[in-house]
Coordinates of C-alpha atoms in Angstrom, one line a residue:
Chain A
M1 CA 18.5 -48.0 -18.4
R2 CA 21.2 -45.8 -19.8
V3 CA 20.2 -42.9 -22.0
A4 CA 22.0 -40.4 -24.1
T5 CA 22.0 -37.0 -22.6
H6 CA 21.2 -34.0 -24.8
T7 CA 22.9 -30.9 -23.4
W8 CA 21.9 -27.5 -24.5
E9 CA 24.5 -24.8 -23.8
E10 CA 24.7 -22.4 -26.7
P11 CA 22.7 -19.3 -25.6
D12 CA 20.4 -19.3 -28.6
D13 CA 19.7 -23.0 -28.2
V14 CA 19.0 -22.6 -24.5
T15 CA 16.7 -19.7 -25.2
Q16 CA 14.8 -21.7 -27.8
R17 CA 14.5 -24.9 -25.7
L18 CA 13.3 -22.9 -22.7
K19 CA 10.7 -21.2 -25.0
D20 CA 9.5 -24.6 -26.1
L21 CA 8.8 -25.4 -22.4
G22 CA 7.0 -22.1 -21.8
L23 CA 10.0 -20.7 -19.9
S24 CA 12.8 -18.1 -20.2
K25 CA 16.1 -17.5 -18.7
E26 CA 14.7 -14.4 -16.9
I27 CA 11.9 -16.5 -15.2
L28 CA 14.4 -19.1 -14.0
R29 CA 16.9 -16.4 -12.9
E30 CA 14.3 -15.1 -10.4
A31 CA 14.2 -18.5 -8.8
V32 CA 18.0 -18.6 -8.7
Y33 CA 18.1 -15.2 -7.1
A34 CA 15.5 -16.3 -4.6
Y35 CA 17.7 -19.4 -3.9
A36 CA 20.6 -17.1 -3.1
M37 CA 18.4 -14.9 -1.0
G38 CA 17.3 -17.9 1.0
L39 CA 20.8 -19.1 1.6
A40 CA 21.8 -15.6 2.8
A41 CA 18.7 -15.3 5.1
A42 CA 20.0 -17.8 7.6
T43 CA 21.7 -16.6 10.7
A44 CA 23.8 -18.3 13.3
N45 CA 20.8 -18.7 15.5
D46 CA 18.9 -20.8 13.0
P47 CA 19.0 -24.6 13.1
P48 CA 21.8 -26.0 11.0
N49 CA 21.0 -26.2 7.3
A50 CA 18.4 -23.5 7.6
G51 CA 20.0 -21.7 4.7
G52 CA 19.6 -24.7 2.5
F53 CA 16.0 -25.1 3.6
M54 CA 15.2 -21.5 3.1
A55 CA 16.9 -21.6 -0.3
Y56 CA 14.5 -24.4 -1.2
V57 CA 11.5 -22.5 0.1
Y58 CA 12.3 -19.2 -1.5
S59 CA 13.2 -20.7 -4.9
T60 CA 10.1 -22.8 -5.0
R61 CA 8.0 -19.8 -4.1
A62 CA 9.7 -17.5 -6.6
L63 CA 9.3 -20.1 -9.4
R64 CA 5.6 -20.5 -8.6
E65 CA 5.0 -16.8 -8.3
M66 CA 6.6 -16.2 -11.7
L67 CA 4.8 -19.1 -13.4
I68 CA 1.3 -19.2 -11.9
P69 CA 0.4 -15.8 -13.5
R70 CA 1.4 -17.5 -16.8
G71 CA -1.1 -20.3 -16.4
W72 CA 0.9 -22.9 -14.4
R73 CA -0.4 -24.3 -11.2
R74 CA 1.2 -25.5 -8.0
D75 CA 1.1 -29.2 -7.0
N76 CA 2.1 -30.6 -3.6
S77 CA 0.8 -34.1 -4.1
G78 CA 2.5 -36.4 -1.6
G79 CA 4.6 -33.6 -0.3
Y80 CA 6.4 -33.3 -3.6
C81 CA 6.5 -29.7 -4.5
R82 CA 6.2 -28.9 -8.2
V83 CA 4.8 -26.2 -10.5
V84 CA 2.8 -27.7 -13.3
N85 CA 1.8 -26.7 -16.8
D86 CA -0.9 -29.2 -17.7
A87 CA -1.3 -28.0 -21.2
A88 CA 2.4 -28.5 -22.1
G89 CA 2.7 -31.6 -19.9
V90 CA 5.6 -30.0 -18.1
A91 CA 6.3 -29.8 -14.3
I92 CA 9.3 -28.3 -12.5
T93 CA 10.7 -28.9 -9.0
V94 CA 13.8 -27.3 -7.5
S95 CA 16.8 -29.0 -6.0
T96 CA 20.3 -28.4 -4.8
G97 CA 22.9 -30.0 -7.1
D98 CA 26.5 -30.9 -6.6
E99 CA 29.5 -29.0 -8.0
H100 CA 29.0 -30.3 -11.5
T101 CA 25.7 -28.4 -11.7
G102 CA 25.7 -25.9 -14.7
G103 CA 28.8 -27.3 -16.2
A104 CA 28.4 -28.6 -19.8
E105 CA 31.8 -30.4 -19.7
G106 CA 32.8 -33.2 -17.4
E107 CA 30.6 -35.3 -15.2
A108 CA 26.9 -35.0 -15.0
P109 CA 25.6 -33.4 -11.8
R110 CA 23.8 -35.3 -9.1
T111 CA 21.3 -33.9 -6.7
K112 CA 22.9 -33.2 -3.4
R113 CA 20.6 -35.3 -1.3
S114 CA 18.9 -38.6 -1.6
K115 CA 15.4 -38.3 -2.9
G116 CA 12.2 -39.6 -1.3
P117 CA 9.6 -42.0 -2.7
R118 CA 7.7 -39.3 -4.6
T119 CA 10.9 -38.3 -6.5
V120 CA 11.5 -41.9 -7.3
A121 CA 8.0 -42.1 -8.6
A122 CA 8.3 -38.9 -10.6
V123 CA 11.5 -40.1 -12.2
A124 CA 9.8 -43.4 -13.0
D125 CA 6.9 -41.4 -14.6
N126 CA 9.5 -39.5 -16.7
V127 CA 10.9 -42.8 -17.9
L128 CA 7.4 -44.0 -18.8
Q129 CA 6.4 -40.7 -20.5
L130 CA 9.6 -40.5 -22.4
S131 CA 9.3 -44.1 -23.6
L132 CA 5.8 -43.3 -24.9
F133 CA 7.2 -40.3 -26.7
D134 CA 10.0 -42.3 -28.1
Q135 CA 7.5 -44.8 -29.5
S136 CA 5.7 -42.0 -31.3
D137 CA 8.9 -40.6 -32.7
H138 CA 9.0 -37.5 -30.5
D139 CA 12.5 -36.6 -29.5
T140 CA 11.6 -34.0 -27.0
A141 CA 9.3 -34.1 -24.0
D142 CA 7.3 -31.0 -24.4
G143 CA 4.4 -32.5 -26.3
A144 CA 1.0 -33.2 -24.8
G145 CA 1.1 -36.0 -22.4
D146 CA -1.3 -38.9 -22.2
D147 CA -3.2 -38.5 -19.0
S148 CA -3.8 -42.2 -18.6
S149 CA -0.2 -43.1 -18.7
G150 CA 1.6 -41.3 -15.9
A151 CA 0.5 -39.8 -12.5
D152 CA -0.6 -36.6 -14.2
G153 CA 0.8 -37.0 -17.6
C154 CA 3.6 -34.5 -17.0
V155 CA 7.3 -35.0 -17.2
T156 CA 9.1 -33.4 -14.2
W157 CA 12.1 -31.2 -14.8
V158 CA 14.5 -30.3 -12.0
L159 CA 15.9 -26.8 -11.6
L160 CA 19.3 -27.7 -10.1
M161 CA 21.2 -25.0 -8.3
H162 CA 24.6 -24.9 -6.7
A163 CA 26.1 -21.9 -4.9
T164 CA 29.8 -21.0 -5.1
P165 CA 31.4 -17.8 -3.8
S166 CA 31.2 -16.2 -7.2
G167 CA 27.7 -17.1 -8.1
I168 CA 25.0 -19.6 -8.5
Q169 CA 25.5 -22.3 -11.1
S170 CA 22.2 -23.7 -12.4
E171 CA 20.6 -25.9 -15.0
L172 CA 17.1 -27.1 -15.9
S173 CA 17.4 -30.8 -16.4
L174 CA 15.2 -33.8 -17.1
P175 CA 16.0 -36.8 -14.9
V176 CA 15.6 -40.4 -16.0
E177 CA 17.6 -42.4 -13.5
L178 CA 18.4 -42.5 -9.8
D179 CA 21.7 -43.9 -8.5
D180 CA 21.9 -46.5 -5.8
S181 CA 21.6 -43.9 -3.0
H182 CA 18.5 -42.4 -4.7
R183 CA 20.2 -39.3 -5.9
I184 CA 19.3 -38.3 -9.3
G185 CA 22.3 -38.9 -11.5
E186 CA 21.2 -39.5 -15.1
W187 CA 19.6 -37.0 -17.3
R188 CA 17.7 -37.2 -20.6
E189 CA 18.2 -33.5 -21.2
R190 CA 20.3 -30.7 -19.6
I191 CA 19.6 -27.0 -20.3
I192 CA 22.7 -25.2 -19.0
L193 CA 21.9 -21.7 -17.6
P194 CA 24.3 -18.9 -17.3
V195 CA 26.0 -18.5 -13.9
T196 CA 24.1 -15.9 -11.9
P197 CA 26.8 -13.8 -10.4
L198 CA 26.4 -12.7 -6.8
D199 CA 28.3 -10.1 -5.0
G200 CA 25.8 -10.3 -2.3
P201 CA 25.3 -11.0 1.4
S202 CA 28.0 -12.9 3.2
L203 CA 30.0 -13.1 0.0
A204 CA 31.2 -9.6 -0.1
P205 CA 32.8 -7.4 2.6
I206 CA 31.0 -4.2 3.3
I207 CA 32.9 -1.3 1.9
L208 CA 31.3 2.1 2.5
P209 CA 31.9 5.4 0.9
E210 CA 33.3 8.5 2.6
P211 CA 30.7 10.7 4.1
G212 CA 29.9 13.7 2.0
P213 CA 30.6 17.3 2.8
D214 CA 28.7 19.0 5.6
F215 CA 27.6 22.6 5.4
D216 CA 27.8 25.4 7.8
V217 CA 25.1 27.9 7.5
S218 CA 26.3 31.5 7.7
V219 CA 24.2 33.4 10.2
T220 CA 25.3 36.9 11.0
R221 CA 23.7 39.3 13.5
R222 CA 22.7 42.6 11.9
T223 CA 23.7 45.8 13.6
G224 CA 21.2 48.3 14.9
Chain B
M1 CA -10.1 49.2 20.4
D2 CA -11.0 50.0 16.8
S3 CA -7.5 50.2 15.5
S4 CA -6.2 47.2 17.4
F5 CA -8.0 44.3 15.7
T6 CA -6.8 42.7 12.5
P7 CA -9.5 40.3 11.1
S8 CA -7.2 38.0 9.3
R9 CA -5.3 37.3 12.5
L10 CA -8.4 35.8 14.1
A11 CA -8.8 33.5 11.1
V12 CA -5.1 32.4 11.4
A13 CA -5.3 31.7 15.1
R14 CA -8.6 29.8 14.6
R15 CA -7.0 27.7 11.9
R16 CA -3.9 27.0 13.9
R17 CA -6.3 25.4 16.5
G18 CA -7.9 23.4 13.8
L19 CA -11.3 24.9 14.5
T20 CA -14.1 25.8 12.1
K21 CA -16.0 29.0 12.9
K22 CA -18.8 26.9 14.1
A23 CA -16.5 25.0 16.5
L24 CA -15.0 28.3 17.7
A25 CA -18.5 29.6 18.3
D26 CA -19.3 26.5 20.4
V27 CA -16.3 26.7 22.6
S28 CA -16.2 30.5 23.0
G29 CA -19.9 31.1 23.4
I30 CA -19.7 33.9 20.9
S31 CA -22.2 33.6 18.1
L32 CA -21.3 32.3 14.7
R33 CA -22.7 35.4 13.2
S34 CA -20.4 37.6 15.3
L35 CA -17.4 35.5 14.6
T36 CA -18.1 35.7 10.8
G37 CA -18.4 39.4 11.1
Y38 CA -15.1 39.7 13.0
E39 CA -13.2 37.6 10.4
A40 CA -14.8 39.5 7.5
G41 CA -13.9 42.8 9.1
A42 CA -17.5 43.9 9.3
H43 CA -17.4 44.2 13.1
V44 CA -14.8 44.7 15.7
P45 CA -15.0 42.4 18.8
S46 CA -15.5 44.1 22.1
A47 CA -12.6 44.0 24.6
A48 CA -14.5 41.3 26.5
H49 CA -15.0 39.1 23.4
L50 CA -11.3 39.6 22.4
D51 CA -10.3 38.4 25.8
V52 CA -12.5 35.3 25.4
L53 CA -11.1 34.6 22.0
A54 CA -7.5 35.0 23.2
R55 CA -8.2 32.7 26.1
V56 CA -10.0 30.0 24.1
L57 CA -7.5 30.1 21.2
K58 CA -4.5 30.4 23.6
F59 CA -3.1 33.4 21.7
P60 CA -2.1 36.7 23.4
V61 CA -4.5 39.6 22.9
A62 CA -1.5 41.4 21.3
F63 CA -1.5 38.9 18.4
F64 CA -4.8 40.1 17.1
A65 CA -3.6 43.7 17.0
R66 CA -0.6 43.3 14.7
E67 CA -0.7 44.0 11.0
D68 CA -2.0 41.5 8.5
L69 CA -0.1 38.3 7.9
D70 CA 1.0 37.4 4.4
A71 CA -1.8 35.1 3.1
L72 CA -0.8 31.7 1.6
R73 CA -3.2 30.1 -0.8
S74 CA -3.1 26.3 -1.2
E75 CA -2.6 26.5 -5.0
G76 CA 0.9 28.0 -4.5
V77 CA 2.0 25.4 -2.0
S78 CA 3.3 21.9 -2.7
F79 CA 1.6 19.5 -0.2
R80 CA 3.0 16.1 -0.1
S81 CA -0.2 14.1 0.3
M82 CA -2.9 16.6 -0.7
S83 CA -5.4 13.8 -1.5
R84 CA -5.2 12.4 2.0
M85 CA -5.4 15.7 3.8
T86 CA -8.6 17.1 5.1
A87 CA -9.5 20.7 4.4
G88 CA -9.0 21.4 8.2
Q89 CA -5.5 19.9 8.2
R90 CA -4.5 21.9 5.1
A91 CA -5.9 25.1 6.6
R92 CA -4.0 24.5 9.8
A93 CA -0.7 23.8 8.0
L94 CA -1.2 26.9 5.8
A95 CA -1.7 29.0 8.9
S96 CA 1.6 27.7 10.2
G97 CA 3.2 28.8 6.9
E98 CA 1.7 32.3 7.3
M99 CA 3.1 32.6 10.8
A100 CA 6.5 31.3 9.6
L101 CA 6.6 34.1 7.0
E102 CA 6.2 36.6 9.9
L103 CA 8.9 34.8 11.9
S104 CA 11.2 34.7 8.8
A105 CA 10.7 38.5 8.3
W106 CA 11.7 39.0 11.9
L107 CA 14.8 36.8 11.5
E108 CA 15.9 38.6 8.4
R109 CA 15.5 42.0 10.2
H110 CA 17.9 40.9 12.9
F111 CA 20.2 38.4 11.2
S112 CA 21.8 38.1 7.9
L113 CA 21.0 34.7 6.4
P114 CA 22.4 33.0 3.2
D115 CA 20.9 34.3 -0.1
P116 CA 18.9 31.7 -2.0
D117 CA 20.9 29.7 -4.5
V118 CA 18.2 27.4 -5.8
P119 CA 18.1 27.0 -9.6
D120 CA 15.1 26.5 -11.7
L121 CA 15.5 23.0 -13.2
R122 CA 12.2 22.7 -15.1
Q123 CA 14.1 22.1 -18.3
Y124 CA 15.0 18.6 -17.1
S125 CA 12.3 16.2 -18.1
D126 CA 13.9 13.5 -16.0
P127 CA 14.0 14.2 -12.2
E128 CA 17.1 12.0 -11.8
A129 CA 19.0 14.2 -14.3
A130 CA 17.8 17.2 -12.4
A131 CA 19.1 15.8 -9.1
L132 CA 22.5 15.2 -10.8
A133 CA 22.5 18.7 -12.2
L134 CA 21.8 20.2 -8.8
R135 CA 24.5 18.0 -7.2
S136 CA 26.9 19.3 -9.8
R137 CA 25.9 22.9 -9.3
W138 CA 26.3 22.7 -5.6
G139 CA 29.5 20.7 -5.8
L140 CA 28.3 17.6 -4.0
G141 CA 29.7 15.0 -6.4
D142 CA 28.1 11.7 -5.7
R143 CA 28.9 11.5 -2.0
P144 CA 26.2 10.9 0.5
L145 CA 24.5 14.1 2.0
A146 CA 25.7 14.6 5.5
H147 CA 22.9 16.8 6.6
V148 CA 20.0 17.7 4.3
V149 CA 18.5 20.5 6.5
R150 CA 21.9 22.2 6.8
L151 CA 22.4 21.9 3.0
L152 CA 19.1 23.5 2.3
E153 CA 19.7 26.3 4.8
A154 CA 23.2 26.9 3.4
K155 CA 21.6 27.4 0.0
G156 CA 19.2 30.0 1.3
I157 CA 16.1 27.8 1.9
R158 CA 14.2 28.7 5.0
V159 CA 13.4 25.5 6.9
F160 CA 10.8 25.3 9.6
S161 CA 9.2 22.5 11.5
L162 CA 5.6 21.5 11.7
A163 CA 4.5 20.0 14.9
E164 CA 1.4 18.6 13.4
E165 CA -0.2 15.6 14.9
A166 CA -1.8 14.7 11.6
R167 CA 0.4 12.1 9.9
E168 CA -1.1 13.1 6.6
V169 CA 0.8 16.4 6.7
D170 CA 4.3 15.3 5.8
A171 CA 5.9 18.4 4.6
F172 CA 5.2 21.3 2.2
S173 CA 7.1 24.0 0.4
F174 CA 6.6 27.3 -1.5
W175 CA 8.3 30.3 -2.9
R176 CA 7.6 33.7 -1.5
G177 CA 9.3 36.9 -2.7
G178 CA 12.1 34.9 -4.3
V179 CA 12.8 33.0 -1.1
P180 CA 12.1 29.2 -0.9
F181 CA 10.4 27.8 2.2
V182 CA 10.3 24.2 3.4
F183 CA 8.2 22.8 6.3
L184 CA 8.9 19.4 7.8
N185 CA 6.8 17.4 10.2
T186 CA 8.7 16.6 13.3
G187 CA 6.5 13.5 13.9
K188 CA 8.4 11.6 11.3
S189 CA 11.5 9.5 11.6
G190 CA 14.9 11.2 11.0
E191 CA 15.2 9.2 7.8
R192 CA 11.8 10.1 6.6
S193 CA 12.3 13.7 7.4
R194 CA 15.5 13.8 5.3
F195 CA 13.6 12.3 2.4
D196 CA 10.7 14.8 2.9
A197 CA 13.3 17.7 2.8
A198 CA 14.8 16.3 -0.4
H199 CA 11.3 15.8 -1.8
E200 CA 10.3 19.4 -1.1
L201 CA 13.6 20.6 -2.7
G202 CA 12.4 18.6 -5.7
H203 CA 9.2 20.7 -5.8
L204 CA 11.2 23.9 -5.4
V205 CA 13.5 23.2 -8.4
L206 CA 11.1 21.2 -10.6
H207 CA 7.8 22.8 -10.0
A208 CA 8.7 26.3 -9.0
H209 CA 6.3 28.2 -11.2
G210 CA 3.2 26.3 -11.9
A211 CA 4.6 23.1 -13.5
P212 CA 2.7 19.7 -13.1
S213 CA 0.8 19.2 -10.0
G214 CA -0.9 16.3 -8.3
R215 CA 0.2 12.7 -8.5
E216 CA 2.6 13.2 -11.4
A217 CA 4.4 16.0 -9.5
E218 CA 4.6 13.9 -6.3
Q219 CA 6.2 11.0 -8.2
E220 CA 8.7 13.4 -9.8
A221 CA 9.6 14.9 -6.4
D222 CA 10.0 11.3 -5.0
L223 CA 12.3 10.3 -7.8
F224 CA 14.2 13.5 -7.4
A225 CA 14.6 13.0 -3.6
S226 CA 15.6 9.3 -4.1
S227 CA 18.2 10.3 -6.7
L228 CA 19.5 13.2 -4.7
L229 CA 20.0 11.2 -1.5
M230 CA 21.1 8.0 -3.2
P231 CA 23.0 8.7 -6.5
R232 CA 22.9 5.8 -8.9
S233 CA 26.6 5.5 -9.1
S234 CA 27.0 5.5 -5.3
V235 CA 24.3 2.8 -4.8
L236 CA 25.7 0.6 -7.6
A237 CA 29.1 0.8 -6.0
Y238 CA 28.1 0.0 -2.4
V239 CA 25.0 -2.1 -2.5
P240 CA 25.5 -5.8 -3.5
R241 CA 23.3 -7.2 -6.3
G242 CA 20.5 -9.3 -4.8
A243 CA 21.0 -7.5 -1.5
T244 CA 19.2 -9.0 1.5
L245 CA 17.4 -7.1 4.3
A246 CA 20.6 -7.4 6.4
D247 CA 22.7 -6.0 3.6
L248 CA 20.4 -3.0 3.3
L249 CA 20.3 -2.5 7.1
A250 CA 24.1 -2.4 7.2
R251 CA 24.2 0.3 4.6
K252 CA 21.2 2.5 4.9
R253 CA 23.0 4.9 7.3
V254 CA 25.5 5.7 4.6
W255 CA 22.8 7.7 2.7
G256 CA 20.7 8.5 5.8
V257 CA 17.6 6.9 4.3
S258 CA 15.0 4.4 5.5
L259 CA 15.3 0.7 4.8
A260 CA 12.2 1.0 2.5
A261 CA 13.7 3.9 0.5
L262 CA 17.0 2.1 0.0
A263 CA 15.3 -1.1 -1.2
H264 CA 13.2 1.0 -3.6
R265 CA 16.3 2.7 -5.0
A266 CA 18.3 -0.6 -5.2
H267 CA 15.4 -2.0 -7.3
R268 CA 15.3 1.1 -9.5
V269 CA 19.0 1.0 -10.3
G270 CA 18.7 -2.7 -11.2
L271 CA 20.3 -4.4 -8.1
L272 CA 17.1 -6.1 -7.1
S273 CA 14.9 -8.1 -9.4
E274 CA 11.1 -7.5 -9.3
W275 CA 10.7 -10.6 -7.2
Q276 CA 13.5 -9.7 -4.8
Y277 CA 12.2 -6.2 -4.3
R278 CA 8.7 -7.5 -3.7
T279 CA 9.9 -10.0 -1.1
L280 CA 12.0 -7.4 0.7
A281 CA 9.1 -5.0 0.7
I282 CA 6.9 -7.6 2.3
Q283 CA 9.6 -8.4 4.9
I284 CA 9.9 -4.7 5.7
Q285 CA 6.2 -4.4 6.1
E286 CA 5.9 -7.6 8.2
R287 CA 8.6 -6.5 10.6
G288 CA 6.9 -3.2 11.2
Y289 CA 9.9 -1.3 9.7
R290 CA 7.6 1.1 7.8
T291 CA 6.2 2.5 11.0
S292 CA 9.2 2.0 13.2
E293 CA 12.5 2.5 11.4
P294 CA 15.2 0.0 12.5
D295 CA 18.5 1.5 13.7
P296 CA 17.1 5.0 13.5
M297 CA 19.2 8.1 13.0
P298 CA 18.8 11.3 14.9
R299 CA 16.5 13.9 13.6
E300 CA 18.1 16.8 11.7
L301 CA 17.5 20.2 13.2
S302 CA 17.8 23.7 11.8
Q303 CA 21.2 25.2 12.2
V304 CA 19.9 28.7 11.6
T305 CA 17.5 28.3 14.5
E306 CA 20.3 27.0 16.8
K307 CA 22.6 29.9 15.9
V308 CA 20.0 32.5 16.2
F309 CA 18.8 31.5 19.6
S310 CA 22.3 30.9 20.9
A311 CA 23.2 34.4 19.8
L312 CA 20.1 35.8 21.5
R313 CA 20.9 33.9 24.6
A314 CA 24.3 35.5 24.7
E315 CA 22.5 38.8 24.7
G316 CA 20.4 37.7 27.6
R317 CA 17.2 37.1 25.6
N318 CA 15.3 33.9 25.2
K319 CA 12.5 32.4 23.1
A320 CA 9.8 33.9 25.4
D321 CA 11.2 37.4 24.6
V322 CA 11.0 36.7 20.9
A323 CA 7.5 35.3 21.2
R324 CA 6.4 38.4 23.1
E325 CA 7.9 40.7 20.5
L326 CA 5.9 38.9 17.8
G327 CA 2.8 38.7 19.9
W328 CA 2.8 34.9 19.7
P329 CA 2.3 32.1 22.2
V330 CA 5.7 30.5 23.0
A331 CA 4.4 27.2 21.8
E332 CA 3.7 28.5 18.3
L333 CA 7.3 29.7 18.1
E334 CA 8.6 26.3 19.4
S335 CA 6.6 24.4 16.9
L336 CA 8.2 26.2 14.0
V337 CA 11.8 26.0 15.1
F338 CA 12.2 22.3 15.8
G339 CA 11.2 22.7 19.4
L340 CA 14.2 24.9 20.0
V341 CA 16.2 21.9 20.9
L342 CA 19.6 23.3 21.5
R343 CA 22.2 20.6 21.9
A344 CA 25.9 20.8 22.3
V345 CA 26.9 19.0 19.1
P346 CA 30.1 19.5 17.1
G347 CA 29.7 22.2 14.5
A348 CA 26.5 23.5 16.1
A349 CA 27.9 25.1 19.2
V350 CA 28.0 28.9 18.8
D351 CA 31.1 30.6 20.0
T352 CA 30.3 34.2 20.7
D353 CA 33.6 34.9 22.5
V354 CA 35.4 37.0 20.0
S355 CA 38.7 36.9 21.8
A356 CA 38.6 33.1 22.1
R357 CA 38.0 32.9 18.4
R358 CA 41.0 35.0 17.7
S359 CA 43.2 32.8 19.7
R360 CA 42.7 30.0 17.2
S361 CA 44.0 29.7 13.8
H362 CA 41.7 29.8 10.8
E363 CA 42.8 26.3 9.9
E364 CA 41.6 25.0 13.3
D365 CA 38.3 26.8 12.8
A366 CA 38.0 25.2 9.4
A367 CA 39.0 21.8 10.8
V368 CA 36.3 21.7 13.4
G369 CA 33.7 23.3 11.1
Q370 CA 33.2 26.2 13.4
P371 CA 30.1 28.1 12.6
S372 CA 30.6 31.6 11.2
L373 CA 28.4 33.5 13.6
H374 CA 29.6 37.0 14.2
L375 CA 28.0 39.0 16.9
V376 CA 28.1 42.7 16.2
P377 CA 27.8 44.7 19.4

């Protein structure tokens, strides 16, 4: 199935579309910061790819910590980690994307790694959910879901993130198709987020200021 | 015997030992009624009772014979964590302050110390602005402070140490006769002690004469200290956005602050988001960095003390002589002057050989930061 992708990139459009989903740039930026923090937390003594794993852990945690106080819930069904807003029929998972992540022009991004069976199922759910909406003339996916139709009646968005030396490119996107290697490669909607600049951790050399002036205390012996 | 007992001195010695009158009665075997009478000045202890009290309290008999000490009332004193202190801890700390006033008077009789240059900054409603104003007045720019205790002493603040075991007693400060006093607990880390010194400086400039007290005043003094030690512009220039624990660890020495204090400041100036700051705070807590500072810096000591005792030593006198002159136990003197740790560190060594000084140029003196101690024969 090939679908047309709707890409939101104008700041006002992005803000409005995120608002429709009960989200904001600020909320997602916390997850992006956390992703960067996770990448930077790995040391040479960690197992290879620890940074990527910690980035996944930290960003998942941050997203949930930001959203659960706002009425969302976490869901780990089948080991598939999402944060879910049942009322809005929306769920989010996080993933590392390729270099096309966050770019409105050019190729659509793909997730960096092959996805497991639960992702395959979630993407299939999305297709099912969206086809139901299409039949009822909805053109967006934020309406109330029908609990009987999908696994939990939610469409699952992916917060895609990709680190470059200058910052983290990111987007919140709605997948509808996996490629042959089970990487997500087709999107119904893409909400392009601003690049989150980083001058952090391993990315910047440490430059320190000159020490400040020291003082000498005048102490003089009195006569007599 | 009549003329050689000062009632208030018994109370000071008792408080220094952290004893209530009842507790002192128990350990000395002197009745509570008698002790109350002695402290009230209603009765004078017999020579035998005075000997017992001196022995139990570990103060020389001579201490009780000297004139009244200047009394300090807790209302005039800025205690850092008043709410967590017990009345006994407060009384003990205040007694320390009263003895420091006597030591300070002694020091001023024998040595000329810098005159106070500590402005009243109550007109600043924002402690951060007050810290900037003070930096400007003292010509510090936005560079890190090399040595907070020396800075305070150079500006005429008398700095003494508190060898209190009670962790609740961080530090305190007060004005007395136009002279500002600061007391720092030597049980804290070097970083924490610098912050305490800056915090007390905040009280001295912001709350000098009966301004807000309690929690509000403490928060203002904290923000003042944080801003003074870590100016916004300097932190923005040298701490990366989204800094990790490792980033902060690599930089905290620049400002001579704790990891926790730098994380707090980085959050306040907008370099860390709420979530990042919370995560770092948890990591700092989990790794025990709040109680055991990683990559710790050496404790700052009083330069006045170092110079004074070096000068006295050159005259063949030591701390025991000073203690005897004051009628104090040596340990009380030590506890107020940072344990009298005299170390051979650059800029702290006192050169009392006048001819040797003359053989060097002024430029060399300036270059090595030679202390300006002049012994007058």
